[in-house]
CSV table of C-alpha atoms and ligand atoms in Angstrom, one decimal:
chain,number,residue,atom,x,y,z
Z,595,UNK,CA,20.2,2.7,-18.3
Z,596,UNK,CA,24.0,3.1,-18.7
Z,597,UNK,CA,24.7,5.1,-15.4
Z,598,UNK,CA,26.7,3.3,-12.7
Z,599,UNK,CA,25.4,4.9,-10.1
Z,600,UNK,CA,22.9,1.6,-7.9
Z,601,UNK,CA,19.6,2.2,-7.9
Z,602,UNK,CA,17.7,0.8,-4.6
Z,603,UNK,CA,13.2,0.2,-4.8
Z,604,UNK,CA,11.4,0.6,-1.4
Z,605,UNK,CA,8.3,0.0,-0.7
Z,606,UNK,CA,7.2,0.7,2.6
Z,607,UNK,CA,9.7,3.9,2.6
Z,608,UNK,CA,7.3,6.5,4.5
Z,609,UNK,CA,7.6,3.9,7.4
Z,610,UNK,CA,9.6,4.2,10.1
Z,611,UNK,CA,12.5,1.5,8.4
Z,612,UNK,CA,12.1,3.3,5.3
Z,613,UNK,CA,12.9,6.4,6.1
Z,614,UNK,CA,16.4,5.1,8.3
Z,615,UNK,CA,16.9,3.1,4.9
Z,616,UNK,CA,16.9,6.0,2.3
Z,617,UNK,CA,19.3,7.7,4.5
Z,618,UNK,CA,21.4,5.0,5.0
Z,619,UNK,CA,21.3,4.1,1.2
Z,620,UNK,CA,21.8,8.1,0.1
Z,621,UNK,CA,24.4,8.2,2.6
Z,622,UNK,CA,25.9,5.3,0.4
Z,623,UNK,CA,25.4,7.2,-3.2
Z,624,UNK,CA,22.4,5.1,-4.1
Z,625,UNK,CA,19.9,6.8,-6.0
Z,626,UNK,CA,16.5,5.6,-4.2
Z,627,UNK,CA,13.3,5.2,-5.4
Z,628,UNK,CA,10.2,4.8,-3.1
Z,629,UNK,CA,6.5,3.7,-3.6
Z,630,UNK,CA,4.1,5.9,-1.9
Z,631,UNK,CA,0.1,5.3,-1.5
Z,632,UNK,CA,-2.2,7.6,-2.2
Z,633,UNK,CA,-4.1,9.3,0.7
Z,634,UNK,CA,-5.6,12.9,1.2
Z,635,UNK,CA,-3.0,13.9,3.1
Z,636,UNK,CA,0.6,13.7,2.9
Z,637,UNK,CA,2.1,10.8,3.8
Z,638,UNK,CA,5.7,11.8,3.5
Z,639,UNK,CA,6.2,13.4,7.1
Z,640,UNK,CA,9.3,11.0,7.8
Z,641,UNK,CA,10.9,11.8,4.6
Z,642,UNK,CA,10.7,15.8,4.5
Z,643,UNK,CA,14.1,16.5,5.6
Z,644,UNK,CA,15.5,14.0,2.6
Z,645,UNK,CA,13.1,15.8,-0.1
Z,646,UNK,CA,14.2,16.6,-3.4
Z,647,UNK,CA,12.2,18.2,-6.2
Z,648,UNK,CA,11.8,16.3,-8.6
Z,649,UNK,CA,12.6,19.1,-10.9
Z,650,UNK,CA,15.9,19.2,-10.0
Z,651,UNK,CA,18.1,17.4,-12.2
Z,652,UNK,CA,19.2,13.9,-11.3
Z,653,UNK,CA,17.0,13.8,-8.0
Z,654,UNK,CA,19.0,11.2,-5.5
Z,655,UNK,CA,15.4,11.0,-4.1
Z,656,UNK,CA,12.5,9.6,-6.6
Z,657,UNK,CA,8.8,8.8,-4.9
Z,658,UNK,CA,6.4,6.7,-7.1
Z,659,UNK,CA,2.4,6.2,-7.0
Z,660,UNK,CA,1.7,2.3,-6.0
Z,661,UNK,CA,0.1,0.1,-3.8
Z,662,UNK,CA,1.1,-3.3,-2.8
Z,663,UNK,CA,-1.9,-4.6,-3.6
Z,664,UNK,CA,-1.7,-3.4,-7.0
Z,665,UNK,CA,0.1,-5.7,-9.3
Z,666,UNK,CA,0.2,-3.9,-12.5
Z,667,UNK,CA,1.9,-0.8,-10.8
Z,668,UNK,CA,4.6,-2.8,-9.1
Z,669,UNK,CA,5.7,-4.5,-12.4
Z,670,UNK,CA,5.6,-1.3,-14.2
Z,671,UNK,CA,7.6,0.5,-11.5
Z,672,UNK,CA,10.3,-2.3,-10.8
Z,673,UNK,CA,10.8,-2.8,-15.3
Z,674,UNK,CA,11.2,1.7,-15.6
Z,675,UNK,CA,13.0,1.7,-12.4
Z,676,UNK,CA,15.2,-0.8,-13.2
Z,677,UNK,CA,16.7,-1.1,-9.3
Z,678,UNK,CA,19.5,-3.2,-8.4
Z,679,UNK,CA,18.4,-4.0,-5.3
Z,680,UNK,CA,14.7,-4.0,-3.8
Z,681,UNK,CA,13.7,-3.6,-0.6
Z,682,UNK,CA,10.4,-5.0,0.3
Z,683,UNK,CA,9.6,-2.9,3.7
Z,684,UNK,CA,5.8,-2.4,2.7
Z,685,UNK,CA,2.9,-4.2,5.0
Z,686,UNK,CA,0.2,-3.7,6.9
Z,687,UNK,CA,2.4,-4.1,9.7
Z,688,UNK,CA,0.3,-3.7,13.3
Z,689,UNK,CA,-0.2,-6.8,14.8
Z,690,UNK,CA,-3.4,-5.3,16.6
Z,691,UNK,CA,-5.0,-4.5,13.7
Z,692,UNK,CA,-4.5,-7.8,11.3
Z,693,UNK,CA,-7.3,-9.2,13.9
Z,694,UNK,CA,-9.2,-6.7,12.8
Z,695,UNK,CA,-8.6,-6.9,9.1
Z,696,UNK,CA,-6.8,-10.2,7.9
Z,697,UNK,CA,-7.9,-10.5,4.3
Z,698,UNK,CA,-6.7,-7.3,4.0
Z,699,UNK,CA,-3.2,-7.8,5.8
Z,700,UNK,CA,-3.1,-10.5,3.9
Z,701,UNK,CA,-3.6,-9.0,0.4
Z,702,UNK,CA,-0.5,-6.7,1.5
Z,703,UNK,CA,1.9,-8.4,3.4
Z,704,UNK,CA,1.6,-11.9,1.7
Z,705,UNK,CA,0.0,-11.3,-1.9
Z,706,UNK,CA,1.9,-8.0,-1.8
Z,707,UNK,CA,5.0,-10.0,-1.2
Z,708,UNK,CA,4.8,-12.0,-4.1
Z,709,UNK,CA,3.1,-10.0,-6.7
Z,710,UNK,CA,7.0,-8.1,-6.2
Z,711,UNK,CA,8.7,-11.2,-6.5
Z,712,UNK,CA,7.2,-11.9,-9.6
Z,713,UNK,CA,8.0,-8.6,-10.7
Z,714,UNK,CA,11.7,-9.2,-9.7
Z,715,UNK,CA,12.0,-12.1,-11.6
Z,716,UNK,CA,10.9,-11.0,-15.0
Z,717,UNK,CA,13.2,-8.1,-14.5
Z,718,UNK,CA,15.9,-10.6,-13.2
Z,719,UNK,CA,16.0,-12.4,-17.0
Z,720,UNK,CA,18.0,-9.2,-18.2
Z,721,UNK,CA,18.8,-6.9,-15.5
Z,722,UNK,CA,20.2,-8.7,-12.2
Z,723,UNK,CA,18.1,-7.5,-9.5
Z,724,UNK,CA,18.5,-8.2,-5.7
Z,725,UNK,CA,15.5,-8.1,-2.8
Z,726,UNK,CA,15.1,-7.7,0.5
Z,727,UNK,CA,12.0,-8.9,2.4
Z,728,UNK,CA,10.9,-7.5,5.8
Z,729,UNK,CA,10.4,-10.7,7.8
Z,730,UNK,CA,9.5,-10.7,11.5
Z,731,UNK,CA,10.3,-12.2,15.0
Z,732,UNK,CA,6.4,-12.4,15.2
Z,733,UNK,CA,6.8,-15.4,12.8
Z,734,UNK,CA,8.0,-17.5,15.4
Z,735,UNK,CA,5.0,-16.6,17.8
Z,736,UNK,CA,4.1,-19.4,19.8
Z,737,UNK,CA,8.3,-20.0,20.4
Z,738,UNK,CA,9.1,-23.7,20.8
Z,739,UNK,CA,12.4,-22.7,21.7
Z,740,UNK,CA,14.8,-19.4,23.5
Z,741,UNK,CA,16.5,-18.1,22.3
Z,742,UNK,CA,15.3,-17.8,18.5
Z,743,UNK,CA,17.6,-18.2,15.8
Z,744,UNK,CA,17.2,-18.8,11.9
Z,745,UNK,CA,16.7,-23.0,12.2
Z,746,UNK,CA,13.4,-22.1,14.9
Z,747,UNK,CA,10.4,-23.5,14.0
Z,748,UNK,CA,7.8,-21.2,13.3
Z,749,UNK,CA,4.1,-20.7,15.1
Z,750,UNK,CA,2.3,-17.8,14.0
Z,751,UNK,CA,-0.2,-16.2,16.0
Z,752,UNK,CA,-2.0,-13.2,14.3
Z,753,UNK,CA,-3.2,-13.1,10.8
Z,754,UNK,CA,-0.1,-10.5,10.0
Z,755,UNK,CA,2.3,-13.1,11.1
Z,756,UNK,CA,0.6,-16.2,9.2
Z,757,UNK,CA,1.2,-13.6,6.3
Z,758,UNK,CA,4.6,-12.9,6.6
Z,759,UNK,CA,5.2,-16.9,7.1
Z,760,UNK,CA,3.9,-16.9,3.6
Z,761,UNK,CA,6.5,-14.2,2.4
Z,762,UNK,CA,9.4,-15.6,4.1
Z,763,UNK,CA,8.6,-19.3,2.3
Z,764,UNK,CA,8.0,-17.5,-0.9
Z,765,UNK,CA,10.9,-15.9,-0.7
Z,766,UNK,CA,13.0,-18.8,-0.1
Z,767,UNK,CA,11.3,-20.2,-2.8
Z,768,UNK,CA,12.0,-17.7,-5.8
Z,769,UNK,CA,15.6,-18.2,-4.2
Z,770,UNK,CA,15.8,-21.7,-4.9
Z,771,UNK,CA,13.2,-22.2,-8.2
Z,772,UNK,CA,14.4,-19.4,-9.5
Z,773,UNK,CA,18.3,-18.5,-8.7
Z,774,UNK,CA,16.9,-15.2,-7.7
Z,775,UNK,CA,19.0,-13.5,-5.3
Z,776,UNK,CA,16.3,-12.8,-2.6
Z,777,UNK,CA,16.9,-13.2,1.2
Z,778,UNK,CA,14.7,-12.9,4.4
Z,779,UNK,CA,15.8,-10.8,7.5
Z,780,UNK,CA,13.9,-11.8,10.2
Z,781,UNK,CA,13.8,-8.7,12.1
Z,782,UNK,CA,13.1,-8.5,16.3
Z,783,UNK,CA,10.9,-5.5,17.1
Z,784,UNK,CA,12.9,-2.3,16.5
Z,785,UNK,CA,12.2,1.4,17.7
Z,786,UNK,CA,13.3,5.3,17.1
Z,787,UNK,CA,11.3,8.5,17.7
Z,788,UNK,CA,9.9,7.6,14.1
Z,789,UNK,CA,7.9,4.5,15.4
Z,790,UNK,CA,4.1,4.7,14.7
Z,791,UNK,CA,2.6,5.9,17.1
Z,792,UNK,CA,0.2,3.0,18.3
Z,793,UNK,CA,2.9,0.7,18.6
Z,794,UNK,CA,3.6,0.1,22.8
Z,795,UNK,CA,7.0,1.6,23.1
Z,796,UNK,CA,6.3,5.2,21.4
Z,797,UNK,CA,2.5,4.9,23.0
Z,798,UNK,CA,4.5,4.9,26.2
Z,799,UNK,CA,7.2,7.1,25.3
Z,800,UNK,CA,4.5,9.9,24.1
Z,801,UNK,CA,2.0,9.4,27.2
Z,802,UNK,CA,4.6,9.3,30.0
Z,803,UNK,CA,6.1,12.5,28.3
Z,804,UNK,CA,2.6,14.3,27.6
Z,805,UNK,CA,1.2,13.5,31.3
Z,806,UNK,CA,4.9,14.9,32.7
Z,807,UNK,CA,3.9,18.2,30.3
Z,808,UNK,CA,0.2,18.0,31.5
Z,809,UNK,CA,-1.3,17.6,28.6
Z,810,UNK,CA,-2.6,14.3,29.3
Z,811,UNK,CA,-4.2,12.6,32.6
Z,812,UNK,CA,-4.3,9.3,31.5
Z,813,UNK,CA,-2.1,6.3,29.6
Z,814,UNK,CA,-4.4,2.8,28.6
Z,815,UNK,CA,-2.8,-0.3,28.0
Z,816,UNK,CA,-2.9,-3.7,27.0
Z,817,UNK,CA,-0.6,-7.0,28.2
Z,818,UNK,CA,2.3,-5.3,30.1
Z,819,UNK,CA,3.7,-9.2,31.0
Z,820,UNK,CA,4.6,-9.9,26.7
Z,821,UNK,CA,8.7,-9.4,26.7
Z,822,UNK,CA,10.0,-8.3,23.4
Z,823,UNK,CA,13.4,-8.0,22.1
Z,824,UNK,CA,14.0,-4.2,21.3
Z,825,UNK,CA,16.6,-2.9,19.3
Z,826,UNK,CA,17.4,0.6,17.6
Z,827,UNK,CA,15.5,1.1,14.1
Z,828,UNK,CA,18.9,3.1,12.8
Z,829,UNK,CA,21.0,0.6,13.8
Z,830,UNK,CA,19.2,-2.2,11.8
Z,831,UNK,CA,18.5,-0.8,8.5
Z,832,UNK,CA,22.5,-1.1,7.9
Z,833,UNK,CA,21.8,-5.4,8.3
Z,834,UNK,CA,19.5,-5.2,5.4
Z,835,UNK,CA,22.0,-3.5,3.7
Z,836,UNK,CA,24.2,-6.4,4.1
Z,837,UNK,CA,22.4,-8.9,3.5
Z,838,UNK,CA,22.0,-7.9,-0.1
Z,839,UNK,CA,26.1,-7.1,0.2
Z,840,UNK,CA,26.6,-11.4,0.1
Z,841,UNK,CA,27.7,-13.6,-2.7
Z,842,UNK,CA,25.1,-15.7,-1.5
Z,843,UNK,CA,21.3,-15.1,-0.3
Z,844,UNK,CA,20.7,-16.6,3.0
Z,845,UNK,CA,18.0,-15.5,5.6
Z,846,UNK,CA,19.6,-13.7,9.1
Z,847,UNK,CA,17.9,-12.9,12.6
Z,848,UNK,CA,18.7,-9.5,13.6
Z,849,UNK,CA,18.1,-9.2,17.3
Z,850,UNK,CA,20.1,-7.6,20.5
Z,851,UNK,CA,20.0,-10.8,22.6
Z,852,UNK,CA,18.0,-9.1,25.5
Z,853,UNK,CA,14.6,-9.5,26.5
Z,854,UNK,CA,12.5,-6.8,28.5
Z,855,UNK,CA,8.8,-6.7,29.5
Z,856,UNK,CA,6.2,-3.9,28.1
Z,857,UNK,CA,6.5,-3.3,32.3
Z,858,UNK,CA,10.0,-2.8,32.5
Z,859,UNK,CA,9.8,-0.3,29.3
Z,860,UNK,CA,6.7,1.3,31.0
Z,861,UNK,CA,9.1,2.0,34.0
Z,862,UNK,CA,12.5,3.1,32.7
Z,863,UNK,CA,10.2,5.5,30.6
Z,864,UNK,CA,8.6,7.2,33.9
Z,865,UNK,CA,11.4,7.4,36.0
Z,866,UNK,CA,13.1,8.7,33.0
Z,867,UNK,CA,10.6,12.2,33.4
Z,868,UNK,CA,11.1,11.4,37.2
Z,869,UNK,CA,7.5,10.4,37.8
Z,870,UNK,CA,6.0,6.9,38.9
Z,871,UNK,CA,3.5,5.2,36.3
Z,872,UNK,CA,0.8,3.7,39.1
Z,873,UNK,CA,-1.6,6.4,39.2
Z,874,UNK,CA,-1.6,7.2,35.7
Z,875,UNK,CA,-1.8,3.5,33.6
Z,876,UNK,CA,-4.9,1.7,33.3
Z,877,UNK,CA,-5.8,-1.3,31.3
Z,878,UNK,CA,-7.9,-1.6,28.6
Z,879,UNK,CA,-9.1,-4.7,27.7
Z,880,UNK,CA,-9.4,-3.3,23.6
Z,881,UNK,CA,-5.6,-3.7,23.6
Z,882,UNK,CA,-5.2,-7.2,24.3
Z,883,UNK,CA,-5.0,-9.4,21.6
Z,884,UNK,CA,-7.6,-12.8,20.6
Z,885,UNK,CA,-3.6,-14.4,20.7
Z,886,UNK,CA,-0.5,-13.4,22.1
Z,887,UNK,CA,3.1,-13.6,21.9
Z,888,UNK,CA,4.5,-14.0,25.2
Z,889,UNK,CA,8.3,-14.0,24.5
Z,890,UNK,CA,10.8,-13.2,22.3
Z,891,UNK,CA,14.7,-13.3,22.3
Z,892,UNK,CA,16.5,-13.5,19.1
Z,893,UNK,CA,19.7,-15.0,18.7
Z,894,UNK,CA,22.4,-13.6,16.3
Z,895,UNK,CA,25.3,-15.0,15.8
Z,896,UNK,CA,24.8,-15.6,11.9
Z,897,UNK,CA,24.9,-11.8,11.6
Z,898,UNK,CA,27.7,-10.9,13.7
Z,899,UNK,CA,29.6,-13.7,12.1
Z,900,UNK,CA,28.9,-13.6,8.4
Z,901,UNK,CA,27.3,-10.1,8.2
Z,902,UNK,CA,30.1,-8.4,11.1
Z,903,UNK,CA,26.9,-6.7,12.1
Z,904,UNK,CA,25.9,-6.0,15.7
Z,905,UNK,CA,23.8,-3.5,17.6
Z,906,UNK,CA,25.1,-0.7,18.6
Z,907,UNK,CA,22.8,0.7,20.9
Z,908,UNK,CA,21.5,-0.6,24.3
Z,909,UNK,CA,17.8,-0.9,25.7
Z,910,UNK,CA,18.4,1.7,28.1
Z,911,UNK,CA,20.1,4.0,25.5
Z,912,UNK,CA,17.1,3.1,23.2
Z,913,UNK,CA,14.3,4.4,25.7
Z,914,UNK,CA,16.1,7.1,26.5
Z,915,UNK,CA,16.8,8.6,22.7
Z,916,UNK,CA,12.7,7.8,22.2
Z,917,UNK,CA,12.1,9.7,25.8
Z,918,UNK,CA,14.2,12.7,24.8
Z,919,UNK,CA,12.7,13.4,21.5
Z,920,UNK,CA,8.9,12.9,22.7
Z,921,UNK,CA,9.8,15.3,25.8
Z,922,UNK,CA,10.7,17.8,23.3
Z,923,UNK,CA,7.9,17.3,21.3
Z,924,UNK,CA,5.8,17.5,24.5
Z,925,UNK,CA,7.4,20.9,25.4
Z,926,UNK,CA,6.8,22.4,22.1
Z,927,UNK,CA,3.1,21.2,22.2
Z,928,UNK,CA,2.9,22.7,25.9
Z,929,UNK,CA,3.7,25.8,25.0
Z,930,UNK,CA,1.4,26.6,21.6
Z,931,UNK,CA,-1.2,25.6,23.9
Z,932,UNK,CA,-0.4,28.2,26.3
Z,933,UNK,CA,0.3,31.0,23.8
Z,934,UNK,CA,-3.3,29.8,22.2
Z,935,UNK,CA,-4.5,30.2,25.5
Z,936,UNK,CA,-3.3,33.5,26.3
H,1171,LIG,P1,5.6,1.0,9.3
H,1171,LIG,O1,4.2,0.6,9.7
H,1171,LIG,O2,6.2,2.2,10.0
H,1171,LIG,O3,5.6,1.3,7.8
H,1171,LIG,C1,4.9,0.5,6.9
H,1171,LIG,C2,5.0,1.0,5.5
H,1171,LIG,O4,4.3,0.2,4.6
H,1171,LIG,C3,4.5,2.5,5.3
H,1171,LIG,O5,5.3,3.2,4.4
H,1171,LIG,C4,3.1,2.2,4.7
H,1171,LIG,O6,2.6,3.3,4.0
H,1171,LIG,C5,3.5,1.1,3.8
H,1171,LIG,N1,2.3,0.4,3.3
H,1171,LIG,C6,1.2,0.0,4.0
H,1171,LIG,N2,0.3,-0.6,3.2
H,1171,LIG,C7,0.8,-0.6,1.9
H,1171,LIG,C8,0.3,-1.0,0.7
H,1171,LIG,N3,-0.9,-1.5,0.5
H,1171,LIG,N4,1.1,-0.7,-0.4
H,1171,LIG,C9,2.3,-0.1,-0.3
H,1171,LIG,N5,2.8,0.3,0.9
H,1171,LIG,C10,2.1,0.1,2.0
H,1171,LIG,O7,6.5,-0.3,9.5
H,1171,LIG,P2,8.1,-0.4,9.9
H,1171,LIG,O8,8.8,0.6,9.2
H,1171,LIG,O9,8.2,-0.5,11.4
H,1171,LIG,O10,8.4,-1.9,9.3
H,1171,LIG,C11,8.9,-2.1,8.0
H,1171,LIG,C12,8.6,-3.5,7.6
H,1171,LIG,O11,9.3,-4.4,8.5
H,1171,LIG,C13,7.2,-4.0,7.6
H,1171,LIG,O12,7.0,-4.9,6.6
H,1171,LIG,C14,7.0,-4.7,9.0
H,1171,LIG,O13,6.0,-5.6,9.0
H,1171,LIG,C15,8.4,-5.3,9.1
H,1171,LIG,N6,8.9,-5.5,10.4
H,1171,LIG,C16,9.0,-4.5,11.3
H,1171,LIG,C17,9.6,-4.7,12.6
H,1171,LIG,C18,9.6,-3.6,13.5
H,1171,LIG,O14,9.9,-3.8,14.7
H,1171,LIG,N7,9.5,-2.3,13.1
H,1171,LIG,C19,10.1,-6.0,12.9
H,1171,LIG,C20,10.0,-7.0,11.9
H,1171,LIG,C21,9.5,-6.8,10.7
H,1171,LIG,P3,1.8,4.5,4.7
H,1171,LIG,O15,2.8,5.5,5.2
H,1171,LIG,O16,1.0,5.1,3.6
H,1171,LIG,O17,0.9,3.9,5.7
H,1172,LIG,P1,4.4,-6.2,18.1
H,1172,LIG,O1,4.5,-4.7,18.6
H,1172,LIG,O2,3.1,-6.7,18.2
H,1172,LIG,O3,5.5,-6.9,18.8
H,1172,LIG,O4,4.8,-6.0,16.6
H,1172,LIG,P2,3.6,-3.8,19.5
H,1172,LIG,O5,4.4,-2.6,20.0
H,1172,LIG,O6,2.3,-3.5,18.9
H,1172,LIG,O7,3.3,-4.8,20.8
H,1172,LIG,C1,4.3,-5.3,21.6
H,1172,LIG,C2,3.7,-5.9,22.8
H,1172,LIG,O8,3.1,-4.9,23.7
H,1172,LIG,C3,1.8,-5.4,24.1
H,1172,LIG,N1,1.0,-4.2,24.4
H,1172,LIG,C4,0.6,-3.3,23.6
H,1172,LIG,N2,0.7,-3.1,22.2
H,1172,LIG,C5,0.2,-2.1,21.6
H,1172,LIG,N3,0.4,-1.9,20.3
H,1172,LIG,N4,-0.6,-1.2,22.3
H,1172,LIG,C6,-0.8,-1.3,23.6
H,1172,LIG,O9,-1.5,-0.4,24.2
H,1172,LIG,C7,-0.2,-2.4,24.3
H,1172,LIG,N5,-0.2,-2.8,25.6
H,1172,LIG,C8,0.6,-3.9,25.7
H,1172,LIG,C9,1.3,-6.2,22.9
H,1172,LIG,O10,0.3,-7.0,23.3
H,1172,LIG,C10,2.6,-6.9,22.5
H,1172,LIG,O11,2.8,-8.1,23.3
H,1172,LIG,C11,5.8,-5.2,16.1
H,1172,LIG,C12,5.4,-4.7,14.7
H,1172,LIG,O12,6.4,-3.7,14.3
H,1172,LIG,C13,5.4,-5.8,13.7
H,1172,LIG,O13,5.2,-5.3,12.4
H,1172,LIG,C14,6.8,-6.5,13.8
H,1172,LIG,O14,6.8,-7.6,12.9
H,1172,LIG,C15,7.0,-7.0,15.2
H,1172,LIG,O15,7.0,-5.9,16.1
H,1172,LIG,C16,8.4,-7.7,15.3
């Protein structure tokens, strides 16, 4: 391929990162390619209002069939594609779940991992190529030390982190076996309106917001003592960006520096649709976890000094931008069931 325009791979990009990463990388004149999975129903939801046919000629937007778990379609995809830079954003990625299926999680966010490395690196032998792996905060678990920065030692606790652990050494190590430009982010828990919807901010941010609407009576929860570190999904798709913007690969936390409890986002959220949360949250043992990560604050200065990247949006801004876009959803849902109902 002759063209100069860069090419970016994503996997991962109906998630909630991939979808603030082909914007951000449109935005930017990349032409992006994304593997999709299969499934029955559409998948795309997050991506609709970036579609372009693919009739259309030159398509800025190009979705593939693939599956982490599938070898033989990643290597195909990444030799046609060609990309200049990869972004590995795929995983099975609730924490929650990988208890309830680690060989799986496994298969996808560690064996997945590498079967895309390898990949990388036969194409790197005549087409420089550049990737990006999703690492998490959740590496460091059980934390021996706060705040967490890149030189913390790890602890996993859940089969999805002992995964990523996997990924992030991998990764490292194609970097330094291989001369492969490859570099972890190790990215604290990030939100938007386009989180899943099982994950504890945007579970609280639809419940409060249905039971203000009436549509629902009840909200169930797990641990509300863990303390996260919660940052703005559109803010840190731009420090993966960078990272692949160096002249040389090294691994960044991405983090805001504050630490909140699930109870303090449970709060801010209910007096945000001017309600108290006592008689509506109960606990339900099903979301507590066989092991828990009690805290986590990331530290990072590497970022702001050799990225320039910070965050730009605070935790209070952050719940409210989720509460406002739920509420409207909410409203909208309210009144179909009234006009049903009439
Ligand atoms: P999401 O769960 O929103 O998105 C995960 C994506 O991975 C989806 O597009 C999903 O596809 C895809 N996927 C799942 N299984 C496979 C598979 N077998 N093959 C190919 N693709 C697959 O996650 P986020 O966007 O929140 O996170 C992006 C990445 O960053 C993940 O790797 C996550 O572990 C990591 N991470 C996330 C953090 C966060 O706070 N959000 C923090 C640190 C790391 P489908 O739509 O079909 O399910
Ligand atoms: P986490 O996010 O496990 O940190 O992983 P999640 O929102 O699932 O949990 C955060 C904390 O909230 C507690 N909690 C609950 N969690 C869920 N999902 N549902 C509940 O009802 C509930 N009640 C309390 C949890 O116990 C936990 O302590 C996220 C994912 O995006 C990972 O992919 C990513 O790597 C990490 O963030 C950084």
């Amino acid at each position: 391929m002759t063209d100069p325009t860069k090419r970016a791979l994503i996997t991962g990009i109906t998630g909630q990162d991939g979808s603030y990463l082909t914007e951000f990388l449109l935005e930017k004149g990349y032409e992006v390619h994304g593997i999709v999975r299969r499934s029955s129903t559409f998948s795309t939801e997050r991506l609709n209002h970036l579609y372009q046919d693919p009739h259309e000629t030159s398509p800025k937007l190009v979705l593939h069939y693939g599956d982490l778990t599938d070898g033989g379609s990643l290597s195909n995809l990444v030799h046609e594609i060609e990309p200049h830079e990869i972004y590995n954003l795929g995983a099975q990625s609730h924490v929650r779940v990988s208890f309830d299926q680690p060989l799986y999680t496994v298969d996808v966010d560690a064996l997945g991992t590498l079967r895309l490395l390898e990949a990388a690196r036969q194409l790197n032998r005549r087409h420089e190529v550049r990737i990006y792996q999703a690492s998490s905060s959740e590496m460091f678990g059980k934390v021996s030390e706060t705040p967490q920065n890149e030189n913390t030692r790890f602890h996993p606790r859940s089969p999805y982190a002992c995964a990523k652990v996997f990924s992030f050494h991998q990764t490292v190590n194609y970097r330094d076996a291989y001369g492969l430009y490859a570099c972890n982010g190790i990215l604290f828990n990030h939100e938007s309106p386009r989180r899943g919807e099982t994950f504890v901010t945007r579970k609280i941010t639809l419940g409060a917001t249905r039971i203000r609407e009436g549509l629902q009576n009840k909200l169930y929860l797990g641990n509300l003592d863990a303390k996260r570190d919660w940052g703005y999904a559109a803010d840190y798709v731009e420090a993966m960006w960078l990272m692949l913007q160096q002249d040389q690969p090294e691994d960044f936390v991405i983090a805001t520096g504050e630490t909140h409890s699930v109870q303090e986002f449970l709060d801010l959220t209910f007096e945000q649709v001017g309600l108290s949360p006592r008689p509506y949250v109960e606990i339900d043992p099903r979301y507590l976890r066989p092991a828990e990560v009690d805290l986590l604050l990331g530290d990072a200065t590497m970022a702001r000094e050799k990225l320039g990247w910070q965050p730009k949006t605070t935790f209070a801004e952050l719940v409210k931008i989720m509460v406002d876009a739920d509420w409207e959803r909410a409203r909208r849902e309210r009144i179909l069931a009234t006009v049903r109902a009439a």
